[in-house]
JSON list of C-alpha atoms in Angstrom, two decimals:
[
{"chain": "A", "resi": 140, "resn": "UNK", "atom": "CA", "xyz": [-12.79, 29.63, -12.86]},
{"chain": "A", "resi": 141, "resn": "UNK", "atom": "CA", "xyz": [-14.93, 31.10, -10.11]},
{"chain": "A", "resi": 142, "resn": "UNK", "atom": "CA", "xyz": [-14.01, 30.88, -6.47]},
{"chain": "A", "resi": 143, "resn": "UNK", "atom": "CA", "xyz": [-15.47, 27.85, -4.72]},
{"chain": "A", "resi": 144, "resn": "UNK", "atom": "CA", "xyz": [-17.91, 28.25, -1.87]},
{"chain": "A", "resi": 145, "resn": "UNK", "atom": "CA", "xyz": [-19.00, 25.86, 0.81]},
{"chain": "A", "resi": 146, "resn": "UNK", "atom": "CA", "xyz": [-22.55, 24.50, 0.52]},
{"chain": "A", "resi": 147, "resn": "UNK", "atom": "CA", "xyz": [-24.66, 23.53, 3.50]},
{"chain": "A", "resi": 148, "resn": "UNK", "atom": "CA", "xyz": [-26.72, 20.33, 3.11]},
{"chain": "A", "resi": 149, "resn": "UNK", "atom": "CA", "xyz": [-30.03, 22.19, 3.24]},
{"chain": "A", "resi": 150, "resn": "UNK", "atom": "CA", "xyz": [-28.89, 24.49, 0.38]},
{"chain": "A", "resi": 151, "resn": "UNK", "atom": "CA", "xyz": [-27.65, 21.65, -1.85]},
{"chain": "A", "resi": 152, "resn": "UNK", "atom": "CA", "xyz": [-29.40, 21.60, -5.24]},
{"chain": "A", "resi": 153, "resn": "UNK", "atom": "CA", "xyz": [-29.17, 18.20, -6.94]},
{"chain": "A", "resi": 154, "resn": "UNK", "atom": "CA", "xyz": [-30.78, 19.44, -10.16]},
{"chain": "A", "resi": 155, "resn": "UNK", "atom": "CA", "xyz": [-28.22, 22.22, -10.50]},
{"chain": "A", "resi": 156, "resn": "UNK", "atom": "CA", "xyz": [-25.43, 19.71, -9.89]},
{"chain": "A", "resi": 157, "resn": "UNK", "atom": "CA", "xyz": [-26.72, 17.38, -12.61]},
{"chain": "A", "resi": 158, "resn": "UNK", "atom": "CA", "xyz": [-27.17, 20.30, -15.00]},
{"chain": "A", "resi": 159, "resn": "UNK", "atom": "CA", "xyz": [-23.59, 21.44, -14.37]},
{"chain": "A", "resi": 160, "resn": "UNK", "atom": "CA", "xyz": [-22.34, 17.92, -15.06]},
{"chain": "A", "resi": 161, "resn": "UNK", "atom": "CA", "xyz": [-24.27, 17.69, -18.34]},
{"chain": "A", "resi": 162, "resn": "UNK", "atom": "CA", "xyz": [-22.96, 21.07, -19.46]},
{"chain": "A", "resi": 163, "resn": "UNK", "atom": "CA", "xyz": [-19.36, 20.23, -18.61]},
{"chain": "A", "resi": 164, "resn": "UNK", "atom": "CA", "xyz": [-19.12, 22.73, -15.77]},
{"chain": "A", "resi": 165, "resn": "UNK", "atom": "CA", "xyz": [-18.62, 20.20, -12.99]},
{"chain": "A", "resi": 166, "resn": "UNK", "atom": "CA", "xyz": [-15.04, 19.62, -11.86]},
{"chain": "A", "resi": 167, "resn": "UNK", "atom": "CA", "xyz": [-13.81, 16.96, -9.45]},
{"chain": "A", "resi": 168, "resn": "UNK", "atom": "CA", "xyz": [-10.56, 17.11, -7.52]},
{"chain": "A", "resi": 169, "resn": "UNK", "atom": "CA", "xyz": [-8.91, 13.77, -8.46]},
{"chain": "A", "resi": 170, "resn": "UNK", "atom": "CA", "xyz": [-6.37, 14.05, -5.65]},
{"chain": "A", "resi": 171, "resn": "UNK", "atom": "CA", "xyz": [-9.13, 13.49, -3.12]},
{"chain": "A", "resi": 172, "resn": "UNK", "atom": "CA", "xyz": [-10.55, 10.30, -4.56]},
{"chain": "A", "resi": 173, "resn": "UNK", "atom": "CA", "xyz": [-10.43, 7.32, -2.25]},
{"chain": "A", "resi": 174, "resn": "UNK", "atom": "CA", "xyz": [-9.18, 3.90, -3.23]},
{"chain": "A", "resi": 175, "resn": "UNK", "atom": "CA", "xyz": [-11.44, 0.99, -2.42]},
{"chain": "A", "resi": 176, "resn": "UNK", "atom": "CA", "xyz": [-10.13, -1.69, -0.09]},
{"chain": "A", "resi": 177, "resn": "UNK", "atom": "CA", "xyz": [-10.46, -4.39, -2.77]},
{"chain": "A", "resi": 178, "resn": "UNK", "atom": "CA", "xyz": [-8.44, -2.42, -5.32]},
{"chain": "A", "resi": 179, "resn": "UNK", "atom": "CA", "xyz": [-5.79, -1.65, -2.70]},
{"chain": "A", "resi": 180, "resn": "UNK", "atom": "CA", "xyz": [-5.44, -5.33, -1.73]},
{"chain": "A", "resi": 181, "resn": "UNK", "atom": "CA", "xyz": [-5.36, -6.55, -5.35]},
{"chain": "A", "resi": 182, "resn": "UNK", "atom": "CA", "xyz": [-2.70, -4.00, -6.30]},
{"chain": "A", "resi": 183, "resn": "UNK", "atom": "CA", "xyz": [-0.54, -4.98, -3.32]},
{"chain": "A", "resi": 184, "resn": "UNK", "atom": "CA", "xyz": [-0.91, -8.68, -4.17]},
{"chain": "A", "resi": 185, "resn": "UNK", "atom": "CA", "xyz": [0.23, -8.01, -7.73]},
{"chain": "A", "resi": 186, "resn": "UNK", "atom": "CA", "xyz": [3.13, -5.86, -6.49]},
{"chain": "A", "resi": 187, "resn": "UNK", "atom": "CA", "xyz": [4.51, -8.41, -4.01]},
{"chain": "A", "resi": 188, "resn": "UNK", "atom": "CA", "xyz": [3.89, -11.17, -6.55]},
{"chain": "A", "resi": 189, "resn": "UNK", "atom": "CA", "xyz": [6.84, -9.75, -8.46]},
{"chain": "A", "resi": 190, "resn": "UNK", "atom": "CA", "xyz": [9.22, -11.10, -5.80]},
{"chain": "A", "resi": 191, "resn": "UNK", "atom": "CA", "xyz": [7.66, -14.57, -5.61]},
{"chain": "A", "resi": 192, "resn": "UNK", "atom": "CA", "xyz": [10.98, -16.03, -6.80]},
{"chain": "A", "resi": 193, "resn": "UNK", "atom": "CA", "xyz": [12.73, -14.70, -3.68]},
{"chain": "A", "resi": 194, "resn": "UNK", "atom": "CA", "xyz": [10.54, -16.58, -1.19]},
{"chain": "A", "resi": 195, "resn": "UNK", "atom": "CA", "xyz": [12.47, -19.11, 0.91]},
{"chain": "A", "resi": 196, "resn": "UNK", "atom": "CA", "xyz": [11.71, -22.83, 0.69]},
{"chain": "A", "resi": 197, "resn": "UNK", "atom": "CA", "xyz": [10.16, -22.82, 4.17]},
{"chain": "A", "resi": 198, "resn": "UNK", "atom": "CA", "xyz": [7.51, -20.30, 3.11]},
{"chain": "A", "resi": 199, "resn": "UNK", "atom": "CA", "xyz": [7.06, -21.14, -0.57]},
{"chain": "A", "resi": 200, "resn": "UNK", "atom": "CA", "xyz": [3.82, -23.05, 0.00]},
{"chain": "A", "resi": 201, "resn": "UNK", "atom": "CA", "xyz": [2.34, -20.53, 2.45]},
{"chain": "A", "resi": 202, "resn": "UNK", "atom": "CA", "xyz": [3.43, -17.13, 1.11]},
{"chain": "A", "resi": 203, "resn": "UNK", "atom": "CA", "xyz": [0.03, -16.37, -0.43]},
{"chain": "A", "resi": 204, "resn": "UNK", "atom": "CA", "xyz": [-1.76, -17.24, 2.81]},
{"chain": "A", "resi": 205, "resn": "UNK", "atom": "CA", "xyz": [0.73, -15.16, 4.79]},
{"chain": "A", "resi": 206, "resn": "UNK", "atom": "CA", "xyz": [0.11, -12.08, 2.64]},
{"chain": "A", "resi": 207, "resn": "UNK", "atom": "CA", "xyz": [-3.62, -12.77, 2.73]},
{"chain": "A", "resi": 208, "resn": "UNK", "atom": "CA", "xyz": [-3.53, -12.65, 6.51]},
{"chain": "A", "resi": 209, "resn": "UNK", "atom": "CA", "xyz": [-1.46, -9.46, 6.49]},
{"chain": "A", "resi": 210, "resn": "UNK", "atom": "CA", "xyz": [-3.89, -7.82, 4.07]},
{"chain": "A", "resi": 211, "resn": "UNK", "atom": "CA", "xyz": [-6.92, -8.94, 6.06]},
{"chain": "A", "resi": 212, "resn": "UNK", "atom": "CA", "xyz": [-5.63, -7.15, 9.17]},
{"chain": "A", "resi": 213, "resn": "UNK", "atom": "CA", "xyz": [-7.22, -3.72, 9.47]},
{"chain": "A", "resi": 214, "resn": "UNK", "atom": "CA", "xyz": [-4.08, -2.16, 10.99]},
{"chain": "A", "resi": 215, "resn": "UNK", "atom": "CA", "xyz": [-2.01, -3.13, 7.95]},
{"chain": "A", "resi": 216, "resn": "UNK", "atom": "CA", "xyz": [-4.67, -2.06, 5.46]},
{"chain": "A", "resi": 217, "resn": "UNK", "atom": "CA", "xyz": [-4.81, 1.33, 7.16]},
{"chain": "A", "resi": 218, "resn": "UNK", "atom": "CA", "xyz": [-1.00, 1.46, 7.18]},
{"chain": "A", "resi": 219, "resn": "UNK", "atom": "CA", "xyz": [-0.88, 0.71, 3.43]},
{"chain": "A", "resi": 220, "resn": "UNK", "atom": "CA", "xyz": [-3.66, 3.09, 2.42]},
{"chain": "A", "resi": 221, "resn": "UNK", "atom": "CA", "xyz": [-2.17, 6.24, 0.86]},
{"chain": "A", "resi": 222, "resn": "UNK", "atom": "CA", "xyz": [-2.86, 9.54, 2.55]},
{"chain": "A", "resi": 223, "resn": "UNK", "atom": "CA", "xyz": [-4.59, 12.36, 0.70]},
{"chain": "A", "resi": 224, "resn": "UNK", "atom": "CA", "xyz": [-1.25, 14.16, 0.49]},
{"chain": "A", "resi": 225, "resn": "UNK", "atom": "CA", "xyz": [0.56, 11.25, -1.19]},
{"chain": "A", "resi": 226, "resn": "UNK", "atom": "CA", "xyz": [1.89, 12.42, -4.54]},
{"chain": "A", "resi": 227, "resn": "UNK", "atom": "CA", "xyz": [3.70, 9.30, -5.70]},
{"chain": "A", "resi": 228, "resn": "UNK", "atom": "CA", "xyz": [1.71, 6.44, -4.16]},
{"chain": "A", "resi": 229, "resn": "UNK", "atom": "CA", "xyz": [-1.84, 6.90, -5.38]},
{"chain": "A", "resi": 230, "resn": "UNK", "atom": "CA", "xyz": [-3.20, 3.33, -5.09]},
{"chain": "A", "resi": 231, "resn": "UNK", "atom": "CA", "xyz": [-1.23, 2.00, -2.10]},
{"chain": "A", "resi": 232, "resn": "UNK", "atom": "CA", "xyz": [1.61, 3.10, 0.13]},
{"chain": "A", "resi": 233, "resn": "UNK", "atom": "CA", "xyz": [4.71, 1.54, -1.47]},
{"chain": "A", "resi": 234, "resn": "UNK", "atom": "CA", "xyz": [6.88, 2.78, 1.37]},
{"chain": "A", "resi": 235, "resn": "UNK", "atom": "CA", "xyz": [4.78, 0.74, 3.79]},
{"chain": "A", "resi": 236, "resn": "UNK", "atom": "CA", "xyz": [4.90, -2.36, 1.60]},
{"chain": "A", "resi": 237, "resn": "UNK", "atom": "CA", "xyz": [8.69, -2.06, 1.47]},
{"chain": "A", "resi": 238, "resn": "UNK", "atom": "CA", "xyz": [8.80, -1.87, 5.26]},
{"chain": "A", "resi": 239, "resn": "UNK", "atom": "CA", "xyz": [6.72, -5.06, 5.52]},
{"chain": "A", "resi": 240, "resn": "UNK", "atom": "CA", "xyz": [8.90, -6.86, 2.96]},
{"chain": "A", "resi": 241, "resn": "UNK", "atom": "CA", "xyz": [12.00, -5.79, 4.90]},
{"chain": "A", "resi": 242, "resn": "UNK", "atom": "CA", "xyz": [10.65, -7.28, 8.12]},
{"chain": "A", "resi": 243, "resn": "UNK", "atom": "CA", "xyz": [9.58, -10.46, 6.31]},
{"chain": "A", "resi": 244, "resn": "UNK", "atom": "CA", "xyz": [13.08, -10.73, 4.86]},
{"chain": "A", "resi": 245, "resn": "UNK", "atom": "CA", "xyz": [14.57, -10.44, 8.34]},
{"chain": "A", "resi": 246, "resn": "UNK", "atom": "CA", "xyz": [12.19, -13.15, 9.56]},
{"chain": "A", "resi": 247, "resn": "UNK", "atom": "CA", "xyz": [13.34, -15.54, 6.82]},
{"chain": "A", "resi": 248, "resn": "UNK", "atom": "CA", "xyz": [10.28, -15.36, 4.60]},
{"chain": "A", "resi": 249, "resn": "UNK", "atom": "CA", "xyz": [12.29, -13.91, 1.72]},
{"chain": "A", "resi": 250, "resn": "UNK", "atom": "CA", "xyz": [15.87, -14.72, 0.70]},
{"chain": "A", "resi": 251, "resn": "UNK", "atom": "CA", "xyz": [18.40, -12.21, 1.92]},
{"chain": "A", "resi": 252, "resn": "UNK", "atom": "CA", "xyz": [19.50, -10.40, -1.21]},
{"chain": "A", "resi": 253, "resn": "UNK", "atom": "CA", "xyz": [20.55, -6.78, -1.40]},
{"chain": "A", "resi": 254, "resn": "UNK", "atom": "CA", "xyz": [17.95, -4.01, -1.51]},
{"chain": "A", "resi": 255, "resn": "UNK", "atom": "CA", "xyz": [18.74, -3.20, -5.13]},
{"chain": "A", "resi": 256, "resn": "UNK", "atom": "CA", "xyz": [17.60, -6.64, -6.29]},
{"chain": "A", "resi": 257, "resn": "UNK", "atom": "CA", "xyz": [14.27, -6.27, -4.48]},
{"chain": "A", "resi": 258, "resn": "UNK", "atom": "CA", "xyz": [13.86, -2.75, -5.84]},
{"chain": "A", "resi": 259, "resn": "UNK", "atom": "CA", "xyz": [14.59, -3.90, -9.41]},
{"chain": "A", "resi": 260, "resn": "UNK", "atom": "CA", "xyz": [12.02, -6.70, -9.23]},
{"chain": "A", "resi": 261, "resn": "UNK", "atom": "CA", "xyz": [9.32, -4.68, -7.49]},
{"chain": "A", "resi": 262, "resn": "UNK", "atom": "CA", "xyz": [9.67, -1.49, -9.50]},
{"chain": "A", "resi": 263, "resn": "UNK", "atom": "CA", "xyz": [10.65, -3.31, -12.71]},
{"chain": "A", "resi": 264, "resn": "UNK", "atom": "CA", "xyz": [13.52, -0.93, -13.38]},
{"chain": "A", "resi": 265, "resn": "UNK", "atom": "CA", "xyz": [17.27, -0.94, -12.97]},
{"chain": "A", "resi": 266, "resn": "UNK", "atom": "CA", "xyz": [17.17, 2.62, -11.69]},
{"chain": "A", "resi": 267, "resn": "UNK", "atom": "CA", "xyz": [17.27, 3.34, -7.99]},
{"chain": "A", "resi": 268, "resn": "UNK", "atom": "CA", "xyz": [13.94, 4.49, -6.55]},
{"chain": "A", "resi": 269, "resn": "UNK", "atom": "CA", "xyz": [13.15, 6.25, -3.26]},
{"chain": "A", "resi": 270, "resn": "UNK", "atom": "CA", "xyz": [11.28, 3.17, -2.02]},
{"chain": "A", "resi": 271, "resn": "UNK", "atom": "CA", "xyz": [14.40, 1.00, -1.79]},
{"chain": "A", "resi": 272, "resn": "UNK", "atom": "CA", "xyz": [15.76, 2.51, 1.41]},
{"chain": "A", "resi": 273, "resn": "UNK", "atom": "CA", "xyz": [12.56, 1.59, 3.26]},
{"chain": "A", "resi": 274, "resn": "UNK", "atom": "CA", "xyz": [13.35, -2.14, 3.04]},
{"chain": "A", "resi": 275, "resn": "UNK", "atom": "CA", "xyz": [15.55, -2.00, 6.12]},
{"chain": "A", "resi": 276, "resn": "UNK", "atom": "CA", "xyz": [13.61, 0.51, 8.18]},
{"chain": "A", "resi": 277, "resn": "UNK", "atom": "CA", "xyz": [11.13, -1.74, 9.95]},
{"chain": "A", "resi": 278, "resn": "UNK", "atom": "CA", "xyz": [8.08, -0.17, 11.58]},
{"chain": "A", "resi": 279, "resn": "UNK", "atom": "CA", "xyz": [7.73, 3.03, 13.56]},
{"chain": "A", "resi": 280, "resn": "UNK", "atom": "CA", "xyz": [4.68, 1.56, 15.30]},
{"chain": "A", "resi": 281, "resn": "UNK", "atom": "CA", "xyz": [5.66, -1.28, 17.63]},
{"chain": "A", "resi": 282, "resn": "UNK", "atom": "CA", "xyz": [2.21, -2.91, 17.50]},
{"chain": "A", "resi": 283, "resn": "UNK", "atom": "CA", "xyz": [2.62, -3.47, 13.73]},
{"chain": "A", "resi": 284, "resn": "UNK", "atom": "CA", "xyz": [5.95, -5.21, 14.30]},
{"chain": "A", "resi": 285, "resn": "UNK", "atom": "CA", "xyz": [4.41, -7.46, 16.94]},
{"chain": "A", "resi": 286, "resn": "UNK", "atom": "CA", "xyz": [1.47, -8.28, 14.65]},
{"chain": "A", "resi": 287, "resn": "UNK", "atom": "CA", "xyz": [3.73, -9.23, 11.75]},
{"chain": "A", "resi": 288, "resn": "UNK", "atom": "CA", "xyz": [5.85, -11.40, 14.06]},
{"chain": "A", "resi": 289, "resn": "UNK", "atom": "CA", "xyz": [2.71, -13.25, 15.19]},
{"chain": "A", "resi": 290, "resn": "UNK", "atom": "CA", "xyz": [1.59, -13.79, 11.60]},
{"chain": "A", "resi": 291, "resn": "UNK", "atom": "CA", "xyz": [4.99, -15.12, 10.53]},
{"chain": "A", "resi": 292, "resn": "UNK", "atom": "CA", "xyz": [5.19, -17.38, 13.59]},
{"chain": "A", "resi": 293, "resn": "UNK", "atom": "CA", "xyz": [1.98, -19.12, 12.51]},
{"chain": "A", "resi": 294, "resn": "UNK", "atom": "CA", "xyz": [3.58, -20.21, 9.24]},
{"chain": "A", "resi": 295, "resn": "UNK", "atom": "CA", "xyz": [7.04, -21.21, 10.51]},
{"chain": "A", "resi": 296, "resn": "UNK", "atom": "CA", "xyz": [7.75, -24.93, 10.44]}
]
């Protein structure tokens, strides 16, 4: 494969690009593809839906609304969007979701079971995964912790 060179916008040749694609000479770096916000949110909903059985009675009727509000907050969507360097989490940042679930568990949204039970349900495996230890870590950014506390407070009886 030839060495890649940078192309300035004024030198960009659309016809040559289309010809390369038709001939099978066009390659795309898959690691740089971006995930749409809708796909990210739907994947997170499906992921946290796996622990629906662990929601406490106080939040059982409002858990979907609570997650909807979390996922409609730009700070959390940015927090859960995988970086370009993410090797394991391609669609969403599982480490971030685990942090949120850990805080929600501390706030009484989810039953307090051990981390292994959450990991088994979320990852659908009995094996230990690297995501499990993030359940008890909380947030490094204080503003995210304050935002999640506000969201949970709205749904507390």
